[in-house]
């Protein structure tokens, strides 16, 4: 199937996203021919746009995006996938704060977004770190991500662990890391530079409500990644993957697999 790309208002090459990275990314999720977590994704889009001080048109309602995805994605036969939507500030003559906003999206068809889609191998990167401020929690232009992706490719890795300036684990390139030890799942705090993730928050809420494990938001030093029994990566961009190896240590994925399976089976 041909990749679906939607552009609002005839995307111009000279726009502020292309020139300055002046944009935000948010994912919408398609499962079994339906948009799931639509409200969570929509409110995250609105929050991300506000943090970047993008003007939010009155037409950008939840119903607007639901109808758009129905007409431009679901009606074309997409059953499972991740919609990567980017909202950006136009390049116009208005003062920056009053510039108009537009968006485009592309669809990556995947397997069930609520299931583990494979294993990934990680390592720690020390040459760079990521900030832990207001914009660190949303998906914006990140030179650190670009550098880290090249580093991972050159070292035959799928992803890397990124630290903040205090040498605490923030996130990976593509998403958040969950560390399971005994009956506790540790997750880096957002104040440490972790992404806000509707997908992860939905999973964590399910685990907590069903008492499958205790959830602890924590400051996590790099060494603790080696102490974990299992590690899960949840990415709004890539989906859910288990971490199979970090350096010389391998990890199981039995318990996280069971939790994710129950999450998928009970998802409404």
mmCIF file of C-alpha atoms in Angstrom:
data_model
loop_
_atom_site.group_PDB
_atom_site.id
_atom_site.type_symbol
_atom_site.label_atom_id
_atom_site.label_comp_id
_atom_site.label_asym_id
_atom_site.label_seq_id
_atom_site.Cartn_x
_atom_site.Cartn_y
_atom_site.Cartn_z
ATOM 1 C CA UNK A 1 0.000 0.000 0.000
ATOM 2 C CA UNK A 2 1.283 3.446 -0.893
ATOM 3 C CA UNK A 3 2.383 5.538 2.089
ATOM 4 C CA UNK A 4 -0.299 8.023 3.093
ATOM 5 C CA UNK A 5 0.870 11.623 3.446
ATOM 6 C CA UNK A 6 -1.541 14.501 4.062
ATOM 7 C CA UNK A 7 -0.578 18.147 3.704
ATOM 8 C CA UNK A 8 -2.719 21.065 4.815
ATOM 9 C CA UNK A 9 -2.692 24.290 2.801
ATOM 10 C CA UNK A 10 -0.195 23.148 0.151
ATOM 11 C CA UNK A 11 2.980 22.786 2.186
ATOM 12 C CA UNK A 12 5.621 25.275 1.034
ATOM 13 C CA UNK A 13 9.309 24.411 1.122
ATOM 14 C CA UNK A 14 10.199 27.659 2.878
ATOM 15 C CA UNK A 15 8.293 27.130 6.097
ATOM 16 C CA UNK A 16 9.539 27.620 9.644
ATOM 17 C CA UNK A 17 9.650 23.913 10.358
ATOM 18 C CA UNK A 18 12.057 23.384 7.455
ATOM 19 C CA UNK A 19 14.082 26.517 8.211
ATOM 20 C CA UNK A 20 14.188 26.503 12.015
ATOM 21 C CA UNK A 21 12.600 23.311 13.331
ATOM 22 C CA UNK A 22 9.684 25.441 14.537
ATOM 23 C CA UNK A 23 7.176 22.608 14.967
ATOM 24 C CA UNK A 24 5.828 19.905 17.259
ATOM 25 C CA UNK A 25 5.117 16.228 16.598
ATOM 26 C CA UNK A 26 2.286 14.168 18.080
ATOM 27 C CA UNK A 27 1.123 10.654 17.225
ATOM 28 C CA UNK A 28 -2.385 9.333 16.717
ATOM 29 C CA UNK A 29 -2.927 5.583 16.861
ATOM 30 C CA UNK A 30 -4.944 3.322 14.561
ATOM 31 C CA UNK A 31 -5.971 -0.124 15.811
ATOM 32 C CA UNK A 32 -8.312 -2.550 14.060
ATOM 33 C CA UNK A 33 -9.557 0.181 11.760
ATOM 34 C CA UNK A 34 -10.325 2.660 14.540
ATOM 35 C CA UNK A 35 -8.594 5.658 16.099
ATOM 36 C CA UNK A 36 -7.773 4.777 19.712
ATOM 37 C CA UNK A 37 -6.743 7.155 22.488
ATOM 38 C CA UNK A 38 -7.973 9.999 20.295
ATOM 39 C CA UNK A 39 -8.698 12.321 23.204
ATOM 40 C CA UNK A 40 -5.321 11.693 24.856
ATOM 41 C CA UNK A 41 -3.450 12.343 21.609
ATOM 42 C CA UNK A 42 -5.527 15.420 20.819
ATOM 43 C CA UNK A 43 -5.046 17.024 24.235
ATOM 44 C CA UNK A 44 -1.318 16.271 24.037
ATOM 45 C CA UNK A 45 -1.239 18.018 20.646
ATOM 46 C CA UNK A 46 -2.951 21.068 22.118
ATOM 47 C CA UNK A 47 -0.598 21.110 25.122
ATOM 48 C CA UNK A 48 2.458 20.733 22.878
ATOM 49 C CA UNK A 49 1.339 23.583 20.630
ATOM 50 C CA UNK A 50 0.752 25.825 23.635
ATOM 51 C CA UNK A 51 4.231 25.063 24.992
ATOM 52 C CA UNK A 52 5.730 26.049 21.641
ATOM 53 C CA UNK A 53 3.458 29.129 21.634
ATOM 54 C CA UNK A 54 1.876 28.118 18.342
ATOM 55 C CA UNK A 55 -1.447 29.723 17.493
ATOM 56 C CA UNK A 56 -4.224 27.139 17.762
ATOM 57 C CA UNK A 57 -6.949 27.731 15.152
ATOM 58 C CA UNK A 58 -10.527 27.479 16.398
ATOM 59 C CA UNK A 59 -11.081 24.740 13.824
ATOM 60 C CA UNK A 60 -8.583 22.431 15.587
ATOM 61 C CA UNK A 61 -11.164 20.539 17.600
ATOM 62 C CA UNK A 62 -11.154 16.881 18.555
ATOM 63 C CA UNK A 63 -13.995 16.307 16.113
ATOM 64 C CA UNK A 64 -12.010 17.994 13.334
ATOM 65 C CA UNK A 65 -9.080 15.587 13.712
ATOM 66 C CA UNK A 66 -11.320 12.547 14.153
ATOM 67 C CA UNK A 67 -13.149 13.384 10.921
ATOM 68 C CA UNK A 68 -9.857 14.104 9.155
ATOM 69 C CA UNK A 69 -8.394 10.735 10.134
ATOM 70 C CA UNK A 70 -11.596 8.981 9.151
ATOM 71 C CA UNK A 71 -11.604 10.550 5.685
ATOM 72 C CA UNK A 72 -7.872 10.520 4.949
ATOM 73 C CA UNK A 73 -6.667 7.348 6.714
ATOM 74 C CA UNK A 74 -9.366 4.891 7.799
ATOM 75 C CA UNK A 75 -11.385 5.221 4.595
ATOM 76 C CA UNK A 76 -8.266 4.166 2.670
ATOM 77 C CA UNK A 77 -8.124 0.811 4.404
ATOM 78 C CA UNK A 78 -5.527 1.373 7.111
ATOM 79 C CA UNK A 79 -6.201 -1.128 9.897
ATOM 80 C CA UNK A 80 -3.190 -0.633 12.166
ATOM 81 C CA UNK A 81 -0.711 2.206 12.167
ATOM 82 C CA UNK A 82 0.758 5.308 13.757
ATOM 83 C CA UNK A 83 -0.129 8.732 12.367
ATOM 84 C CA UNK A 84 2.792 11.134 12.780
ATOM 85 C CA UNK A 85 1.303 14.626 12.780
ATOM 86 C CA UNK A 86 3.462 17.745 12.725
ATOM 87 C CA UNK A 87 2.028 21.188 13.477
ATOM 88 C CA UNK A 88 4.234 24.075 12.408
ATOM 89 C CA UNK A 89 4.331 27.845 12.209
ATOM 90 C CA UNK A 90 4.021 29.277 8.714
ATOM 91 C CA UNK A 91 6.631 31.563 7.234
ATOM 92 C CA UNK A 92 4.688 34.781 6.763
ATOM 93 C CA UNK A 93 4.966 38.516 7.297
ATOM 94 C CA UNK A 94 3.101 38.577 10.598
ATOM 95 C CA UNK A 95 4.902 38.955 13.934
ATOM 96 C CA UNK A 96 6.160 35.557 15.054
ATOM 97 C CA UNK A 97 3.645 35.224 17.874
ATOM 98 C CA UNK A 98 0.777 35.843 15.422
ATOM 99 C CA UNK A 99 1.941 33.604 12.589
ATOM 100 C CA UNK A 100 -0.593 31.143 11.249
ATOM 101 C CA UNK A 101 -0.320 27.435 11.949
ATOM 102 C CA UNK A 102 -0.596 24.503 9.565
ATOM 103 C CA UNK A 103 0.120 20.792 9.756
ATOM 104 C CA UNK A 104 0.879 17.684 7.807
ATOM 105 C CA UNK A 105 0.913 14.013 8.717
ATOM 106 C CA UNK A 106 2.162 10.708 7.428
ATOM 107 C CA UNK A 107 0.995 7.207 8.294
ATOM 108 C CA UNK A 108 3.303 4.352 9.254
ATOM 109 C CA UNK A 109 1.373 1.097 8.989
ATOM 110 C CA UNK A 110 2.396 -1.290 11.753
ATOM 111 C CA UNK A 111 1.316 -4.388 13.563
ATOM 112 C CA UNK A 112 -0.992 -3.940 16.570
ATOM 113 C CA UNK A 113 0.321 -0.834 18.343
ATOM 114 C CA UNK A 114 -0.728 -2.342 21.681
ATOM 115 C CA UNK A 115 1.555 -5.360 21.333
ATOM 116 C CA UNK A 116 5.313 -5.802 21.578
ATOM 117 C CA UNK A 117 6.608 -5.474 18.024
ATOM 118 C CA UNK A 118 10.065 -6.951 18.572
ATOM 119 C CA UNK A 119 13.304 -6.569 20.507
ATOM 120 C CA UNK A 120 15.764 -3.692 20.452
ATOM 121 C CA UNK A 121 19.406 -3.476 21.484
ATOM 122 C CA UNK A 122 20.599 -0.347 23.303
ATOM 123 C CA UNK A 123 23.700 1.194 24.756
ATOM 124 C CA UNK A 124 24.498 4.310 26.715
ATOM 125 C CA UNK A 125 25.739 7.427 24.942
ATOM 126 C CA UNK A 126 27.922 9.806 26.951
ATOM 127 C CA UNK A 127 29.060 12.377 24.383
ATOM 128 C CA UNK A 128 25.783 14.291 24.567
ATOM 129 C CA UNK A 129 22.895 14.752 26.953
ATOM 130 C CA UNK A 130 19.339 16.061 26.773
ATOM 131 C CA UNK A 131 17.852 18.926 28.729
ATOM 132 C CA UNK A 132 15.188 18.624 31.403
ATOM 133 C CA UNK A 133 12.972 21.673 30.872
ATOM 134 C CA UNK A 134 9.515 22.583 29.625
ATOM 135 C CA UNK A 135 10.248 21.610 26.010
ATOM 136 C CA UNK A 136 12.125 18.401 26.830
ATOM 137 C CA UNK A 137 8.873 16.510 27.413
ATOM 138 C CA UNK A 138 7.379 17.141 23.969
ATOM 139 C CA UNK A 139 8.556 16.065 20.534
ATOM 140 C CA UNK A 140 10.301 19.055 19.017
ATOM 141 C CA UNK A 141 13.395 19.506 16.863
ATOM 142 C CA UNK A 142 16.276 17.804 18.689
ATOM 143 C CA UNK A 143 19.845 17.829 17.332
ATOM 144 C CA UNK A 144 20.648 15.391 20.152
ATOM 145 C CA UNK A 145 18.284 12.849 18.620
ATOM 146 C CA UNK A 146 19.880 13.228 15.203
ATOM 147 C CA UNK A 147 23.391 12.787 16.601
ATOM 148 C CA UNK A 148 22.275 9.792 18.643
ATOM 149 C CA UNK A 149 20.592 8.126 15.662
ATOM 150 C CA UNK A 150 23.804 8.341 13.663
ATOM 151 C CA UNK A 151 25.774 7.023 16.640
ATOM 152 C CA UNK A 152 23.377 4.107 17.015
ATOM 153 C CA UNK A 153 23.573 3.256 13.317
ATOM 154 C CA UNK A 154 27.374 3.334 13.321
ATOM 155 C CA UNK A 155 27.464 1.007 16.328
ATOM 156 C CA UNK A 156 24.812 -1.463 15.096
ATOM 157 C CA UNK A 157 22.315 -0.397 17.778
ATOM 158 C CA UNK A 158 18.578 0.132 17.527
ATOM 159 C CA UNK A 159 18.475 2.977 20.048
ATOM 160 C CA UNK A 160 20.532 4.562 22.816
ATOM 161 C CA UNK A 161 19.944 5.679 26.397
ATOM 162 C CA UNK A 162 20.172 9.451 26.746
ATOM 163 C CA UNK A 163 21.123 11.086 30.040
ATOM 164 C CA UNK A 164 20.313 14.554 31.325
ATOM 165 C CA UNK A 165 23.009 17.001 32.555
ATOM 166 C CA UNK A 166 22.798 15.410 36.022
ATOM 167 C CA UNK A 167 23.766 12.023 34.531
ATOM 168 C CA UNK A 168 20.311 10.565 35.209
ATOM 169 C CA UNK A 169 18.418 8.548 32.614
ATOM 170 C CA UNK A 170 16.040 10.765 30.637
ATOM 171 C CA UNK A 171 14.786 8.662 27.716
ATOM 172 C CA UNK A 172 15.900 6.961 24.538
ATOM 173 C CA UNK A 173 15.973 8.555 21.081
ATOM 174 C CA UNK A 174 12.485 7.397 20.231
ATOM 175 C CA UNK A 175 10.644 7.015 23.514
ATOM 176 C CA UNK A 176 10.595 6.214 27.195
ATOM 177 C CA UNK A 177 12.176 3.319 29.068
ATOM 178 C CA UNK A 178 10.453 1.292 31.775
ATOM 179 C CA UNK A 179 12.629 -0.735 34.148
ATOM 180 C CA UNK A 180 11.121 -3.779 35.889
ATOM 181 C CA UNK A 181 12.735 -5.218 38.999
ATOM 182 C CA UNK A 182 10.913 -7.494 41.422
ATOM 183 C CA UNK A 183 7.375 -6.055 41.419
ATOM 184 C CA UNK A 184 8.305 -2.428 40.703
ATOM 185 C CA UNK A 185 8.350 -0.635 37.352
ATOM 186 C CA UNK A 186 10.596 2.413 37.500
ATOM 187 C CA UNK A 187 10.045 5.199 34.995
ATOM 188 C CA UNK A 188 12.223 8.313 34.643
ATOM 189 C CA UNK A 189 10.403 11.428 35.819
ATOM 190 C CA UNK A 190 9.344 14.014 33.281
ATOM 191 C CA UNK A 191 11.461 16.486 35.242
ATOM 192 C CA UNK A 192 14.449 14.335 34.263
ATOM 193 C CA UNK A 193 13.760 14.848 30.550
ATOM 194 C CA UNK A 194 11.387 11.971 29.795
ATOM 195 C CA UNK A 195 8.800 12.388 27.046
ATOM 196 C CA UNK A 196 5.138 12.882 27.775
ATOM 197 C CA UNK A 197 3.598 9.863 26.051
ATOM 198 C CA UNK A 198 -0.133 9.133 25.742
ATOM 199 C CA UNK A 199 0.747 5.550 24.780
ATOM 200 C CA UNK A 200 2.938 4.975 27.828
ATOM 201 C CA UNK A 201 0.535 6.721 30.193
ATOM 202 C CA UNK A 202 -2.278 4.458 29.009
ATOM 203 C CA UNK A 203 -0.172 1.350 29.627
ATOM 204 C CA UNK A 204 1.032 2.515 33.038
ATOM 205 C CA UNK A 205 -2.510 3.378 34.098
ATOM 206 C CA UNK A 206 -3.676 -0.098 33.086
ATOM 207 C CA UNK A 207 -0.839 -1.777 35.023
ATOM 208 C CA UNK A 208 -1.586 0.322 38.105
ATOM 209 C CA UNK A 209 -5.354 -0.186 38.056
ATOM 210 C CA UNK A 210 -4.994 -3.935 37.625
ATOM 211 C CA UNK A 211 -2.237 -4.181 40.248
ATOM 212 C CA UNK A 212 0.133 -5.949 37.871
ATOM 213 C CA UNK A 213 3.093 -4.062 39.356
ATOM 214 C CA UNK A 214 3.908 -0.978 41.393
ATOM 215 C CA UNK A 215 4.705 2.142 39.384
ATOM 216 C CA UNK A 216 7.472 4.422 40.590
ATOM 217 C CA UNK A 217 8.516 7.646 38.887
ATOM 218 C CA UNK A 218 12.124 8.064 39.892
ATOM 219 C CA UNK A 219 15.506 9.577 39.237
ATOM 220 C CA UNK A 220 17.424 6.687 37.699
ATOM 221 C CA UNK A 221 21.202 6.520 37.388
ATOM 222 C CA UNK A 222 22.686 4.806 34.363
ATOM 223 C CA UNK A 223 23.949 1.826 36.356
ATOM 224 C CA UNK A 224 20.376 0.907 37.335
ATOM 225 C CA UNK A 225 19.683 -0.103 33.750
ATOM 226 C CA UNK A 226 22.006 -3.041 34.338
ATOM 227 C CA UNK A 227 20.158 -4.048 37.509
ATOM 228 C CA UNK A 228 16.730 -4.332 35.875
ATOM 229 C CA UNK A 229 15.274 -7.742 35.148
ATOM 230 C CA UNK A 230 13.303 -6.535 32.137
ATOM 231 C CA UNK A 231 13.173 -3.264 30.183
ATOM 232 C CA UNK A 232 10.414 -2.009 27.919
ATOM 233 C CA UNK A 233 10.627 0.857 25.433
ATOM 234 C CA UNK A 234 7.353 2.624 24.680
ATOM 235 C CA UNK A 235 7.510 5.067 21.804
ATOM 236 C CA UNK A 236 4.646 7.110 20.395
ATOM 237 C CA UNK A 237 6.640 7.061 17.159
ATOM 238 C CA UNK A 238 7.701 3.406 16.969
ATOM 239 C CA UNK A 239 5.304 1.505 19.236
ATOM 240 C CA UNK A 240 6.217 -0.983 21.971
ATOM 241 C CA UNK A 241 9.474 -2.965 22.017
ATOM 242 C CA UNK A 242 11.248 -5.024 24.621
ATOM 243 C CA UNK A 243 14.917 -4.303 25.266
ATOM 244 C CA UNK A 244 16.907 -7.474 24.706
ATOM 245 C CA UNK A 245 20.434 -6.239 25.347
ATOM 246 C CA UNK A 246 22.427 -3.351 26.782
ATOM 247 C CA UNK A 247 26.143 -3.796 26.315
ATOM 248 C CA UNK A 248 26.969 -7.300 27.564
ATOM 249 C CA UNK A 249 23.799 -7.863 29.549
ATOM 250 C CA UNK A 250 20.739 -9.534 28.095
ATOM 251 C CA UNK A 251 17.227 -9.137 29.441
ATOM 252 C CA UNK A 252 14.151 -11.321 29.622
ATOM 253 C CA UNK A 253 10.785 -10.099 28.376
ATOM 254 C CA UNK A 254 8.381 -12.589 29.989
ATOM 255 C CA UNK A 255 6.595 -10.411 32.536
ATOM 256 C CA UNK A 256 6.370 -7.297 30.399
ATOM 257 C CA UNK A 257 5.048 -9.472 27.563
ATOM 258 C CA UNK A 258 2.288 -10.746 29.831
ATOM 259 C CA UNK A 259 1.380 -7.219 30.947
ATOM 260 C CA UNK A 260 1.292 -5.882 27.396
ATOM 261 C CA UNK A 261 -0.814 -8.815 26.232
ATOM 262 C CA UNK A 262 -3.364 -8.198 29.009
ATOM 263 C CA UNK A 263 -3.345 -4.487 28.138
ATOM 264 C CA UNK A 264 -4.127 -5.256 24.493
ATOM 265 C CA UNK A 265 -6.828 -7.798 25.314
ATOM 266 C CA UNK A 266 -8.625 -5.504 27.756
ATOM 267 C CA UNK A 267 -8.239 -2.253 25.864
ATOM 268 C CA UNK A 268 -11.418 -0.365 25.141
#
